[in-house]
Short mmCIF file of C-alpha atoms and ligand atoms in Angstrom, two decimals:
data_model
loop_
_atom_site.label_atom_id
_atom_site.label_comp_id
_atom_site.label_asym_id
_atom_site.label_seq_id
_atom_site.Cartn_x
_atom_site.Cartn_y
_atom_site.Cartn_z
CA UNK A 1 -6.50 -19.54 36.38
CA UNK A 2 -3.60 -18.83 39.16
CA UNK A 3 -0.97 -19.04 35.86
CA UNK A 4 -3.22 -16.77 33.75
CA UNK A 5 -3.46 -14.42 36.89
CA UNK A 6 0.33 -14.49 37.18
CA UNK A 7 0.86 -13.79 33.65
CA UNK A 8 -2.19 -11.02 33.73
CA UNK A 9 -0.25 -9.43 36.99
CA UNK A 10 3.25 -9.21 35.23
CA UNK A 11 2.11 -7.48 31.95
CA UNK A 12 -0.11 -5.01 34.03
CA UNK A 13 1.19 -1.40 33.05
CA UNK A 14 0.48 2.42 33.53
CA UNK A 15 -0.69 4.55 30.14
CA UNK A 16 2.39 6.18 30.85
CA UNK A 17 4.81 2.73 30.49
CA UNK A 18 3.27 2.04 27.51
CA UNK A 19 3.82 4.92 25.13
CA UNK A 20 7.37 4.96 26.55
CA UNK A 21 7.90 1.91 23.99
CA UNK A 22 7.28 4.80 21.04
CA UNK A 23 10.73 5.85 19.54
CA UNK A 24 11.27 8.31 16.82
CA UNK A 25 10.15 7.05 13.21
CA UNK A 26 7.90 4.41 14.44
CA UNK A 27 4.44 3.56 12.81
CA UNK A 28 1.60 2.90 15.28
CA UNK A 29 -1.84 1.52 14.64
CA UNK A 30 -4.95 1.33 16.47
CA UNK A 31 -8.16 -0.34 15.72
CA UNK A 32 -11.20 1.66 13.90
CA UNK A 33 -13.34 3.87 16.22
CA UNK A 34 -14.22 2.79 19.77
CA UNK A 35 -10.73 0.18 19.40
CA UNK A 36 -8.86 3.37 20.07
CA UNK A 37 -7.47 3.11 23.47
CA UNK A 38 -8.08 7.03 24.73
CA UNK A 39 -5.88 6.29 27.87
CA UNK A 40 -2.58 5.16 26.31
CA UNK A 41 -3.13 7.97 23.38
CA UNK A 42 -3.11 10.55 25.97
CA UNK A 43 -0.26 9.65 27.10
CA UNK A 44 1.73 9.51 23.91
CA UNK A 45 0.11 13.36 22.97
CA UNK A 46 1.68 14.25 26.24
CA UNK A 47 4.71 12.86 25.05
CA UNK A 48 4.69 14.36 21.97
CA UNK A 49 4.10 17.96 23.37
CA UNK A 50 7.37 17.54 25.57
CA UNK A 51 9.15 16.34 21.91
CA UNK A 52 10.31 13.24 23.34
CA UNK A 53 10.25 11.73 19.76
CA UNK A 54 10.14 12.84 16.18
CA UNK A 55 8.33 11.33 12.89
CA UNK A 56 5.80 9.40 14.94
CA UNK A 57 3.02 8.04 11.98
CA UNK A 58 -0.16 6.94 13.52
CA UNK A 59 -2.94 5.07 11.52
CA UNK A 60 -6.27 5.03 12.10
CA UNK A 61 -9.23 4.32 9.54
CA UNK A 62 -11.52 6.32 11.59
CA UNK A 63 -11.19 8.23 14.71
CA UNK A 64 -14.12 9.09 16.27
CA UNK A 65 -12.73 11.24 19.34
CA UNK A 66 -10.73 13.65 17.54
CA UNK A 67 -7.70 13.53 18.77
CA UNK A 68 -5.33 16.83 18.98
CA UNK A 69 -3.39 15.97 15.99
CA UNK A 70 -4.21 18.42 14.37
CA UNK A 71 -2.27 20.83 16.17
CA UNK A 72 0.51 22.54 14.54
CA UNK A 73 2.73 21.24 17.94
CA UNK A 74 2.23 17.72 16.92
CA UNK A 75 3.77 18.77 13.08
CA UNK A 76 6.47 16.04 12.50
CA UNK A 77 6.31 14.43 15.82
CA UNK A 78 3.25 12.44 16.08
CA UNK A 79 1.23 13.04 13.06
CA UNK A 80 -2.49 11.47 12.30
CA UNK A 81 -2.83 9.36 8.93
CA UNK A 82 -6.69 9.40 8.47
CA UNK A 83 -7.92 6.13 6.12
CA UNK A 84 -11.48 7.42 6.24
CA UNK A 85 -11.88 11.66 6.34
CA UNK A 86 -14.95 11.46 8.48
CA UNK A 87 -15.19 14.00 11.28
CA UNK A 88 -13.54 15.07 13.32
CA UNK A 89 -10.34 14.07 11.20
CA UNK A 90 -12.20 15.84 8.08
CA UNK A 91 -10.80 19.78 9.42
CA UNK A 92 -7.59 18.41 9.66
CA UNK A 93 -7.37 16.34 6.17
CA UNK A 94 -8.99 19.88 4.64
CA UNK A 95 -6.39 22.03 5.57
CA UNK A 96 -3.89 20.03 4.66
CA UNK A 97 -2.44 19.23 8.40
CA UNK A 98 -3.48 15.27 8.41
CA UNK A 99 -2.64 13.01 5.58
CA UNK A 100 -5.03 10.09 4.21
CA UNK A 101 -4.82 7.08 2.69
CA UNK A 102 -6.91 6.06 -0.40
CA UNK A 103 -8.11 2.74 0.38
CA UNK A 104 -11.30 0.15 -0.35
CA UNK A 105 -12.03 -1.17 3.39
CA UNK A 106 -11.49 -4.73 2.35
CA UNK A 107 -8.12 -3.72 1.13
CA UNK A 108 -6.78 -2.52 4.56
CA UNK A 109 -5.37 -5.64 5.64
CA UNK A 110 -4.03 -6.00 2.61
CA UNK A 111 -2.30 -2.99 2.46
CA UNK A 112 -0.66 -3.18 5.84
CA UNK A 113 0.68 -7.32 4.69
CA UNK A 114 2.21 -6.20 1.16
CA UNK A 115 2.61 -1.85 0.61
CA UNK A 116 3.60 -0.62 4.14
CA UNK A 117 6.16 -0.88 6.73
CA UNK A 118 5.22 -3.33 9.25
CA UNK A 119 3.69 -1.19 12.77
CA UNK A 120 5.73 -1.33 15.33
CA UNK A 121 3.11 -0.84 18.14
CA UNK A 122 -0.30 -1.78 18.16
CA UNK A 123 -2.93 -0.81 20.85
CA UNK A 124 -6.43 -1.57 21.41
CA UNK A 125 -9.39 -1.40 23.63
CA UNK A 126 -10.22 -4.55 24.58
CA UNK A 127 -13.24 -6.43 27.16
CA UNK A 128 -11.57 -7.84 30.31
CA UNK A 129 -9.65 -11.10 29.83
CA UNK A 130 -12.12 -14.61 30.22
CA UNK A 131 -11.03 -17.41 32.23
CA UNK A 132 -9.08 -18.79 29.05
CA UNK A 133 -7.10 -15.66 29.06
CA UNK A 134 -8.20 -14.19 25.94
CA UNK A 135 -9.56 -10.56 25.63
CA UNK A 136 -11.33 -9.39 22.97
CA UNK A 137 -11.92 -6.22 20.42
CA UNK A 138 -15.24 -6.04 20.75
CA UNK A 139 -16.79 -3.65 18.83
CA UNK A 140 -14.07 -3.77 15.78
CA UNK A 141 -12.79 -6.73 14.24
CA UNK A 142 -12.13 -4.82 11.18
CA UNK A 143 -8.13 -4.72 10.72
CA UNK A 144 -7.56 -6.26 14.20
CA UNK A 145 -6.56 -9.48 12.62
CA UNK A 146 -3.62 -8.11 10.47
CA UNK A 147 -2.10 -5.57 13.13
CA UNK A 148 -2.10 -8.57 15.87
CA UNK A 149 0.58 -10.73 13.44
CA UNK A 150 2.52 -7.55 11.88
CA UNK A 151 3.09 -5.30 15.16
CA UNK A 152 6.30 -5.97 17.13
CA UNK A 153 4.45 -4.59 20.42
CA UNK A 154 1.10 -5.47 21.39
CA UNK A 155 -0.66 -3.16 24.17
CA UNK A 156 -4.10 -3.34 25.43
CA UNK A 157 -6.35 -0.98 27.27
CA UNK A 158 -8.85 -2.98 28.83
CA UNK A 159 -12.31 -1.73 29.57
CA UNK A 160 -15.21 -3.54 31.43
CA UNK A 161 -17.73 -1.58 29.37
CA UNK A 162 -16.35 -3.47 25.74
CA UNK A 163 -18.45 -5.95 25.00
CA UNK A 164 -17.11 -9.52 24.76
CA UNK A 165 -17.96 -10.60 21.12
CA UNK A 166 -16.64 -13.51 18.29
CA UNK A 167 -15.15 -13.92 15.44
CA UNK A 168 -11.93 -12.83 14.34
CA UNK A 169 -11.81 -10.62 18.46
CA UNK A 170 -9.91 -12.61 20.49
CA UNK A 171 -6.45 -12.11 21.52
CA UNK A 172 -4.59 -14.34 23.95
CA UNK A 173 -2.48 -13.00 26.78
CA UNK A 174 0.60 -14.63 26.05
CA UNK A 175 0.78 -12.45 22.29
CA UNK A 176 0.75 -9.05 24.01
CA UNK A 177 3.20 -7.12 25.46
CA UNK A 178 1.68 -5.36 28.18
CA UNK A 179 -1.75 -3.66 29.06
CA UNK A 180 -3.37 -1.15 31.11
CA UNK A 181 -7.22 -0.59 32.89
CA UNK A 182 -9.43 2.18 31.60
CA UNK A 183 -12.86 1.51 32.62
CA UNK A 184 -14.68 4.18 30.93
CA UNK A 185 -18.33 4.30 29.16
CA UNK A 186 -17.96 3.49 25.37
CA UNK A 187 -18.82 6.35 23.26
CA UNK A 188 -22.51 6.59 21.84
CA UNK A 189 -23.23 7.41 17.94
CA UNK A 190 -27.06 7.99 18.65
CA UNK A 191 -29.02 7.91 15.11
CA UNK A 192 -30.99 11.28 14.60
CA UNK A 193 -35.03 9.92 13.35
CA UNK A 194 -34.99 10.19 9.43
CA UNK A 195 -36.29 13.61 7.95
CA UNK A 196 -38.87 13.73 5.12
CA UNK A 197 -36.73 12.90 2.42
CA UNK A 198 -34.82 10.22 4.12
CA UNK A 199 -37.68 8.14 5.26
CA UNK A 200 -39.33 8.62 1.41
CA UNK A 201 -35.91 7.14 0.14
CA UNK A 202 -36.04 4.27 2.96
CA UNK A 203 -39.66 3.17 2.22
CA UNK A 204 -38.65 3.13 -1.93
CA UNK A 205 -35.73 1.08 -0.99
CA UNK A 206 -37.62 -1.42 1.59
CA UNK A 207 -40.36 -1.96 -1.09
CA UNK A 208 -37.51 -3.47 -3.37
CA UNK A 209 -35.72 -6.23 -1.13
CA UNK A 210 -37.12 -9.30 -1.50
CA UNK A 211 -37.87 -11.51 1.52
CA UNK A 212 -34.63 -13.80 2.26
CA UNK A 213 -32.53 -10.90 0.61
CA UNK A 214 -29.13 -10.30 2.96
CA UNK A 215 -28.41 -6.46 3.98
CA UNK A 216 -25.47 -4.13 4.19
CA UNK A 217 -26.43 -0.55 5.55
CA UNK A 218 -23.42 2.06 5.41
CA UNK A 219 -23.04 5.15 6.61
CA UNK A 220 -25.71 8.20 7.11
CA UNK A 221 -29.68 9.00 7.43
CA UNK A 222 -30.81 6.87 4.08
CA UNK A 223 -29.09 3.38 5.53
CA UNK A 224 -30.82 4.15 8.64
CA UNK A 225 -34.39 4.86 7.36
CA UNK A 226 -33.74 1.96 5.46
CA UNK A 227 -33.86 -0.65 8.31
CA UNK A 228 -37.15 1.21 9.45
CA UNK A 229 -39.25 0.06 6.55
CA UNK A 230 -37.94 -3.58 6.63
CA UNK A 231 -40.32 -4.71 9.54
CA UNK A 232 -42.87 -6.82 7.29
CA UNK A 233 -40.14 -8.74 5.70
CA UNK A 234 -39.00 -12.37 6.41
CA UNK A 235 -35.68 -14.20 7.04
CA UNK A 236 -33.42 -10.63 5.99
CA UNK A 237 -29.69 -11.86 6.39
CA UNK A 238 -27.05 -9.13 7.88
CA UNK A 239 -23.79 -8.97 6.10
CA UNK A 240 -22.73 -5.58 6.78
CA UNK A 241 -19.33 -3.75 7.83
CA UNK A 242 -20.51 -1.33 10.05
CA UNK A 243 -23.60 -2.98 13.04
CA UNK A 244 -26.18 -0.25 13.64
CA UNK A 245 -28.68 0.00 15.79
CA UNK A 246 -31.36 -0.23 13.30
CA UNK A 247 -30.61 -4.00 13.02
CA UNK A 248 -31.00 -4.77 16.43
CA UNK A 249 -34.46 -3.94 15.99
CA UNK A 250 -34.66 -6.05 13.04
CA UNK A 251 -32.89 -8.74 14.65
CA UNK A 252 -35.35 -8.50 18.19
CA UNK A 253 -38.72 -8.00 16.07
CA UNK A 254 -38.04 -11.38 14.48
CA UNK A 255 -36.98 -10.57 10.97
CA UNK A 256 -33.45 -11.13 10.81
CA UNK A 257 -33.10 -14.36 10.66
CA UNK A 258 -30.20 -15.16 8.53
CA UNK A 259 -31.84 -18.45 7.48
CA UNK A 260 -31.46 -17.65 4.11
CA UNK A 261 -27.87 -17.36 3.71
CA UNK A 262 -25.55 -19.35 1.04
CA UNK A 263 -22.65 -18.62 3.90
CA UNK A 264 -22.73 -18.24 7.21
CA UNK A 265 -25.96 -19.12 7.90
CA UNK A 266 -27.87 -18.26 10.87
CA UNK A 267 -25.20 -15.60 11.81
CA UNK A 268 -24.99 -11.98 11.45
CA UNK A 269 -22.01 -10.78 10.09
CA UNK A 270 -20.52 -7.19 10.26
CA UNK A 271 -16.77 -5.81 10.90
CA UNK A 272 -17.51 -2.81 13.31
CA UNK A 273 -19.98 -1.24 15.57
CA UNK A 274 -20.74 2.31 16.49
CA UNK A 275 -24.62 2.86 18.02
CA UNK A 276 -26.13 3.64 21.64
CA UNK A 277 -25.36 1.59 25.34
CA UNK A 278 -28.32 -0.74 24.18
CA UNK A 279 -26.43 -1.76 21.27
CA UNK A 280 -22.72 -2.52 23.04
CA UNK A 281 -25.37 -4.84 25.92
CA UNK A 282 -26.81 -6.70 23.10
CA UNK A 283 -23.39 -7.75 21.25
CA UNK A 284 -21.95 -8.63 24.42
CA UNK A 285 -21.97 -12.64 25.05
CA UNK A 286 -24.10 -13.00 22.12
CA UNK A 287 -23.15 -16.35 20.21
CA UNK A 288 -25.03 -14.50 16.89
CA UNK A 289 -22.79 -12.30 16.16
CA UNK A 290 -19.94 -12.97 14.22
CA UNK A 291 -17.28 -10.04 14.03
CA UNK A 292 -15.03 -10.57 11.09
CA UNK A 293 -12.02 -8.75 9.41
CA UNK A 294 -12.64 -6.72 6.69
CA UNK A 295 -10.94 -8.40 4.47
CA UNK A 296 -13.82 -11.24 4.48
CA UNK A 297 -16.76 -8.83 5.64
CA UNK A 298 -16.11 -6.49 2.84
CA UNK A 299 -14.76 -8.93 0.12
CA UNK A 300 -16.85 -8.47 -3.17
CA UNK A 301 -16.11 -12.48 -3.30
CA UNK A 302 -17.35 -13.39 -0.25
CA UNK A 303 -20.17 -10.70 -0.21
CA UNK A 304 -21.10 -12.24 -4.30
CA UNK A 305 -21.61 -15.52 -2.82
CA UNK A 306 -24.95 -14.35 -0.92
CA UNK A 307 -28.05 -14.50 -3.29
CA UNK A 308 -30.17 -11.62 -3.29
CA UNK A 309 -27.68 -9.59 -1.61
CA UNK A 310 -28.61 -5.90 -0.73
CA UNK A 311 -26.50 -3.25 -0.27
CA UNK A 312 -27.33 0.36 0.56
CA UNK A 313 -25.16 3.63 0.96
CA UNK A 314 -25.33 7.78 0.37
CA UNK A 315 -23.24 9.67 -1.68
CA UNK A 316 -23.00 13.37 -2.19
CA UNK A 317 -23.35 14.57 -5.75
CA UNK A 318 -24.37 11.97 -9.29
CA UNK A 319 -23.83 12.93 -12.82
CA UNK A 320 -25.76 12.40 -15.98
CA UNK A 321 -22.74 9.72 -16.17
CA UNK A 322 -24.24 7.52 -13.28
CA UNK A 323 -20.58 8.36 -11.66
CA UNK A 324 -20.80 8.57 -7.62
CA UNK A 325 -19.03 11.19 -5.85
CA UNK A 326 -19.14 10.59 -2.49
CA UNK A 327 -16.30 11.66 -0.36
CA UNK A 328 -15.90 15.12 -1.46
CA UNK A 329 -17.68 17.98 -2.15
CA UNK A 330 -15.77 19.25 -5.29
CA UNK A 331 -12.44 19.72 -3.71
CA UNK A 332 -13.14 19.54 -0.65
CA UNK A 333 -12.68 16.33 1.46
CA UNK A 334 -15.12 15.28 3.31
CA UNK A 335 -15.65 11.43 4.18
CA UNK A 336 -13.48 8.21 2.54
CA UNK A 337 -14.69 5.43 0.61
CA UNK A 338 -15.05 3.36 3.12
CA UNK A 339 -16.76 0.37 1.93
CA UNK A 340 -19.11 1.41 -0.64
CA UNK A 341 -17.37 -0.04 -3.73
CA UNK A 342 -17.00 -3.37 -1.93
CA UNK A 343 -20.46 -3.99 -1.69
CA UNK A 344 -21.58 -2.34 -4.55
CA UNK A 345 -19.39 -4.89 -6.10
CA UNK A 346 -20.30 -7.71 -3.80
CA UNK A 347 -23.91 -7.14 -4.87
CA UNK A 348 -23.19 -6.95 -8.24
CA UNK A 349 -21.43 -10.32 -8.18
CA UNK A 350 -24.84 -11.80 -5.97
CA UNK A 351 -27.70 -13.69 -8.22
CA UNK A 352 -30.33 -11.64 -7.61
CA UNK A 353 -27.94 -8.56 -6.08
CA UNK A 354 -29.35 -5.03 -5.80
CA UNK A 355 -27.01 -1.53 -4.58
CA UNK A 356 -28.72 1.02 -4.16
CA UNK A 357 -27.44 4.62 -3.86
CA UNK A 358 -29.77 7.33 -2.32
CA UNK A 359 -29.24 10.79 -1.70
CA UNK A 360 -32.09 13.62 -1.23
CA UNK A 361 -31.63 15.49 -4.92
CA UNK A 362 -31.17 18.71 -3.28
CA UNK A 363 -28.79 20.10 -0.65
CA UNK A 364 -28.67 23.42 1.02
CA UNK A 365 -32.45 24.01 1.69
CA UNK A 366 -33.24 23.13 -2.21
CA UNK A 367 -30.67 25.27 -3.68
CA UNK A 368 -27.76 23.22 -4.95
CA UNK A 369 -28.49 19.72 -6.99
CA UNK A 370 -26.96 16.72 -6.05
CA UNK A 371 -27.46 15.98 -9.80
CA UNK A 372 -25.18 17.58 -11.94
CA UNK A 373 -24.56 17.36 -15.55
CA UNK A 374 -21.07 16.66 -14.87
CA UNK A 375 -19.53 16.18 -11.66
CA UNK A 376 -18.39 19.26 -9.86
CA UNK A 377 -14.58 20.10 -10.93
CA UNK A 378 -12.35 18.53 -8.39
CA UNK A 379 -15.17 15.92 -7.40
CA UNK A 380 -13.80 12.33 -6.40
CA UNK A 381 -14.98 9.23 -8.13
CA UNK A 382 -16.64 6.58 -5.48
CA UNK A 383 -18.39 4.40 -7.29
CA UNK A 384 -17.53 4.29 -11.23
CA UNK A 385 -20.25 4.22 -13.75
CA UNK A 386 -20.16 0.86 -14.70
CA UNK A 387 -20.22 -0.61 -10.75
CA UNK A 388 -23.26 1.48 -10.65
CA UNK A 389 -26.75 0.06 -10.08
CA UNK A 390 -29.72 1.47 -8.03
CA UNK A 391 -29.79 5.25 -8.12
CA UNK A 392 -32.76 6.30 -5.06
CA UNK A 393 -33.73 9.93 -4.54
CA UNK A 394 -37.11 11.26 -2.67
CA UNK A 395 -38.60 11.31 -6.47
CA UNK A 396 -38.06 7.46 -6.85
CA UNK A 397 -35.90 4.72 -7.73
CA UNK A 398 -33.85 3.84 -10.90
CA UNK A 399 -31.76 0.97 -12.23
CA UNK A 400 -28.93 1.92 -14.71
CA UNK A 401 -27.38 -1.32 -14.85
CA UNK A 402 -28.37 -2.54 -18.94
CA UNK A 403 -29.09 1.02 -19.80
CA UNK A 404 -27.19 2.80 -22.42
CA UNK A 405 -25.86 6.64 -21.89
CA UNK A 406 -28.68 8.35 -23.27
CA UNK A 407 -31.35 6.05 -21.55
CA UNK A 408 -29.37 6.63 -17.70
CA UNK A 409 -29.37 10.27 -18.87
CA UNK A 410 -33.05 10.42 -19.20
CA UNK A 411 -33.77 8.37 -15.76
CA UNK A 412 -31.00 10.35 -13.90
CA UNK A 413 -32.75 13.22 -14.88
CA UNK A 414 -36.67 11.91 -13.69
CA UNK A 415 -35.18 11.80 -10.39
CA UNK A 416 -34.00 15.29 -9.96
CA UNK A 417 -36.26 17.90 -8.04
CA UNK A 418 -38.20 19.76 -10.70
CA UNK A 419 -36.88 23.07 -10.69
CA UNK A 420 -33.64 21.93 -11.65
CA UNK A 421 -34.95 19.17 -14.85
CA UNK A 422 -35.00 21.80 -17.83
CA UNK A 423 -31.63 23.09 -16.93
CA UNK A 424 -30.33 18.99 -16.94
CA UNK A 425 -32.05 18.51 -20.08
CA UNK A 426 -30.65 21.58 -21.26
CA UNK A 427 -26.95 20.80 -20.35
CA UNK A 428 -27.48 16.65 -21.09
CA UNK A 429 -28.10 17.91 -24.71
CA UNK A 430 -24.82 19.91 -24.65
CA UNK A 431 -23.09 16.10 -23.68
CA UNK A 432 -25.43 14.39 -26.57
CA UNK A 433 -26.76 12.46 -24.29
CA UNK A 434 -30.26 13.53 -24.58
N1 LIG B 501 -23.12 20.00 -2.38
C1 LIG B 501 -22.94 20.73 -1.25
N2 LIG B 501 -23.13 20.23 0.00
C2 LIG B 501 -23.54 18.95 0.08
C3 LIG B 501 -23.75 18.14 -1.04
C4 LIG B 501 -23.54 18.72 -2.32
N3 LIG B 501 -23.71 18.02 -3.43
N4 LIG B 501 -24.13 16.93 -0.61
C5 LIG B 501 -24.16 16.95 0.73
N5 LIG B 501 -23.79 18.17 1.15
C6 LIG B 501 -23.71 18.61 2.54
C7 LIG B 501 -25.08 18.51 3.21
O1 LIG B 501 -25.83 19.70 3.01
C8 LIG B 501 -24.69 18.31 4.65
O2 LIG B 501 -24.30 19.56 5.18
P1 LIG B 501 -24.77 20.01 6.65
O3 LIG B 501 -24.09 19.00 7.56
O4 LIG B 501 -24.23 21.39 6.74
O5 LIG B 501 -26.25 19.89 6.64
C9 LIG B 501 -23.44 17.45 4.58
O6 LIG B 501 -22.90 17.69 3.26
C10 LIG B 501 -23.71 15.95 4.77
O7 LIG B 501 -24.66 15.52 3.82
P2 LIG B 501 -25.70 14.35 4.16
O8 LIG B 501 -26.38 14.03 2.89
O9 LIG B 501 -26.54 14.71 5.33
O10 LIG B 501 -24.70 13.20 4.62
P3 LIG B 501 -24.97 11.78 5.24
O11 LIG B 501 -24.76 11.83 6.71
O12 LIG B 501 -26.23 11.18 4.73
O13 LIG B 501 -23.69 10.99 4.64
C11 LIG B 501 -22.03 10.53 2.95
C12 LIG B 501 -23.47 10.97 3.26
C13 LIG B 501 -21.92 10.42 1.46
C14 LIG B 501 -21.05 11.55 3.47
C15 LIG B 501 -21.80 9.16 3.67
O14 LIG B 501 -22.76 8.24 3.24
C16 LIG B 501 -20.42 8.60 3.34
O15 LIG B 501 -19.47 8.93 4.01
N6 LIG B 501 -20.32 7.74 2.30
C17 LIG B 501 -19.05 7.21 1.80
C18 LIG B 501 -18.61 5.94 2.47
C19 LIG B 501 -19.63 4.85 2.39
O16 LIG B 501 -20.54 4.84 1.61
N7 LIG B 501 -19.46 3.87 3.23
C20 LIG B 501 -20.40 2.76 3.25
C21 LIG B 501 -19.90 1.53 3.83
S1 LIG B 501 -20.25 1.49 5.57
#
């Protein structure tokens, strides 16, 4: 250990040492959500403020914190490129201040090894360094993988409060360039309890995955309810990019098993984690959990190799089409997407494979539907009509997969509150398709 101490000692650095290393024009990455080292980015924002450098890109796929980048002082000196426009990025990629970068999840790594300048700094939150002096990511594996072989400068912000996990986390002391100590609470995404329509659309959903079936939940209230209904099923598999805490429960009340895996078997399996304090102490040492890149968790491929694979996620507005919108409200940005087509595609590729896409059918108190006759002008495509499978509102469930235009129409339509069903009908007749 007295080598790895020395060799721990000499790369020890201040915040302020570390975003020294940022010149003009240079790309820098971070890690997905709680991988972003707060310590060293306050330094470089202080940095930028006294314009000690110009053209400064920084990548994140999602930023949880909000940094100040969207401040007209950072304009061309360190400016935010958002791969996922969730808040609190989403004010910024509205008015036009951050840029973002269309992406499938699973393509990131990709991306970053064949269409983009290599980074030239990398940093990362990271769990203390083990007694084989490796750290690791903890909490994101995601894209960890690929910046760790393309940066030219490695820097770490170690924290006592990241949990140590597996997989594709660990990064050995002699690859890094230098790190600093921030020991600072992990931030907590604390799941609200479903409301009426969510837990309607979560119970619908439970009632159709089979015992042995393997799980992806995504993002929002539907994914969660979701987990909530599962507690009388057997040997559920996770397979799932983002770990929630809904699965813990699943996992502690006995029925995650992941028994009945084709791959992986007896493993859970997920490329980040956002949740509450009890979810960052139960990752932490466990031998379960594998955290994997993104470009394996969220590979239709891999994903299509897992029989009765489920996969669940939100979306904001459906047309008599079957098209998903989900990352904007006409054209308005509002979220990225993420990882939906992946499994949506993974599960289409499973025998026995199920997505499911639920959304209440109203928003704004009842007053707008989230069924249209055509999507709203502007609208961005998600999920395309023929990826499309499951469609899940608070009225019910339908499968459009093997159903022609007119009949999706029709079963589109049954799943639409009931004020707004005549005026479909009316308008689905205007597209012939009723
Ligand atoms: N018209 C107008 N407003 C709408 C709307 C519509 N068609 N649909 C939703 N909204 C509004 C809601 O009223 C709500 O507004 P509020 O915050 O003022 O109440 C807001 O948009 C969020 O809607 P909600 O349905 O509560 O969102 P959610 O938290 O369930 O998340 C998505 C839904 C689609 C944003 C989320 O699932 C997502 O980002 N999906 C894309 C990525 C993905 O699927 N990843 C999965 C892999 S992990």
């Amino acid at each position: 250990m007295s080598v790895l101490n020395d060799c721990y000692e000499s790369k020890r650095m201040s915040a302020d040492e570390i975003a020294e290393y940022v010149k003009s024009n240079y790309i820098c990455v971070s890690p997905s959500c709680l991988g972003e080292p707060p310590m060293i980015l306050e330094a470089l924002t202080k940095r930028a403020k006294k314009q000690e450098f110009e053209n400064v890109k920084y990548h994140c796929v999602f930023s949880p914190k909000g940094w100040d980048f969207t401040n007209e002082v950072y304009k061309n000196r360190l400016e935010h490129i958002s791969w996922f426009t969730a808040n609190p990025a989403r004010k910024g990629v509205q008015s036009g201040i951050i840029d973002y970068m269309p992406n499938h999840y699973s393509c990131v790594p990709k991306y970053w090894n064949e269409f983009i300048d290599n980074p030239d700094v990398f940093f990362a939150v990271v769990s203390p360094m083990d007694k084989h002096g490796y750290f690791s990511f903890g909490v994101t594996a995601s894209e960890v993988k690929t910046f760790k072989e393309k940066a030219k400068y490695i820097f770490l912000e170690v924290n006592k409060y990241m949990p140590r996990t597996f997989g594709d986390t660990a990064i050995h002391i002699s690859e890094i360039t230098g790190f600093c100590e921030n020991h600072v609470p992990l931030a907590e995404a604390i799941s609200s309890e479903p409301n009426e329509n969510e837990a309607k659309m979560g119970k619908i959903i439970a009632e159709l995955v089979p015992n042995g079936a393997t799980l992806q939940l995504g993002i929002g209230g539907v994914p969660n309810a979701v987990g909530m209904y599962l507690k009388n099923k057997k040997d559920i598999g996770l397979h799932t990019e983002l770990f929630t805490d809904s699965m813990i429960d699943l996992i502690e009340c006995g029925v995650v098993t992941n028994k009945a895996k084709n791959i992986d078997k007896d493993f859970t399996v997920a490329a980040f984690a956002w949740g509450s304090k009890r979810m960052y102490d139960f990752m932490d040492d466990n031998v379960s959990i594998k955290m994997r890149s993104v470009d394996y968790v969220n590979n239709p491929y891999v994903i299509g190799q897992l029989d009765n694979f489920v996969s669940v996620n939100s979306c904001i507005e459906i047309d008599l089409f079957g098209q998903v919108a989900s990352e904007s409200i006409g054209t308005v940005p509002f979220s990225g997407s993420g990882g939906q087509v992946d499994f949506v595609r993974g599960a289409g590729l499973s025998k026995g494979g199920k997505s499911f896409i639920a959304m209440s059918s109203t928003a704004k108190g009842g007053k707008i539907s989230k069924i249209k006759p055509v999507l709203t002008t502007g609208s961005i495509v998600t999920t395309g009509k023929n990826d499309v499978d499951y469609i899940v509102t608070e009225n019910g469930a339908v499968r459009l997969k093997g159903k022609t235009a007119k009949e999706r129409a029709k079963l589109i339509i049954s799943l639409a509150d009931e004020k707004f069903r005549d005026e479909l009908i009316f308008e689905g007749k205007k597209l012939n398709l009723i």
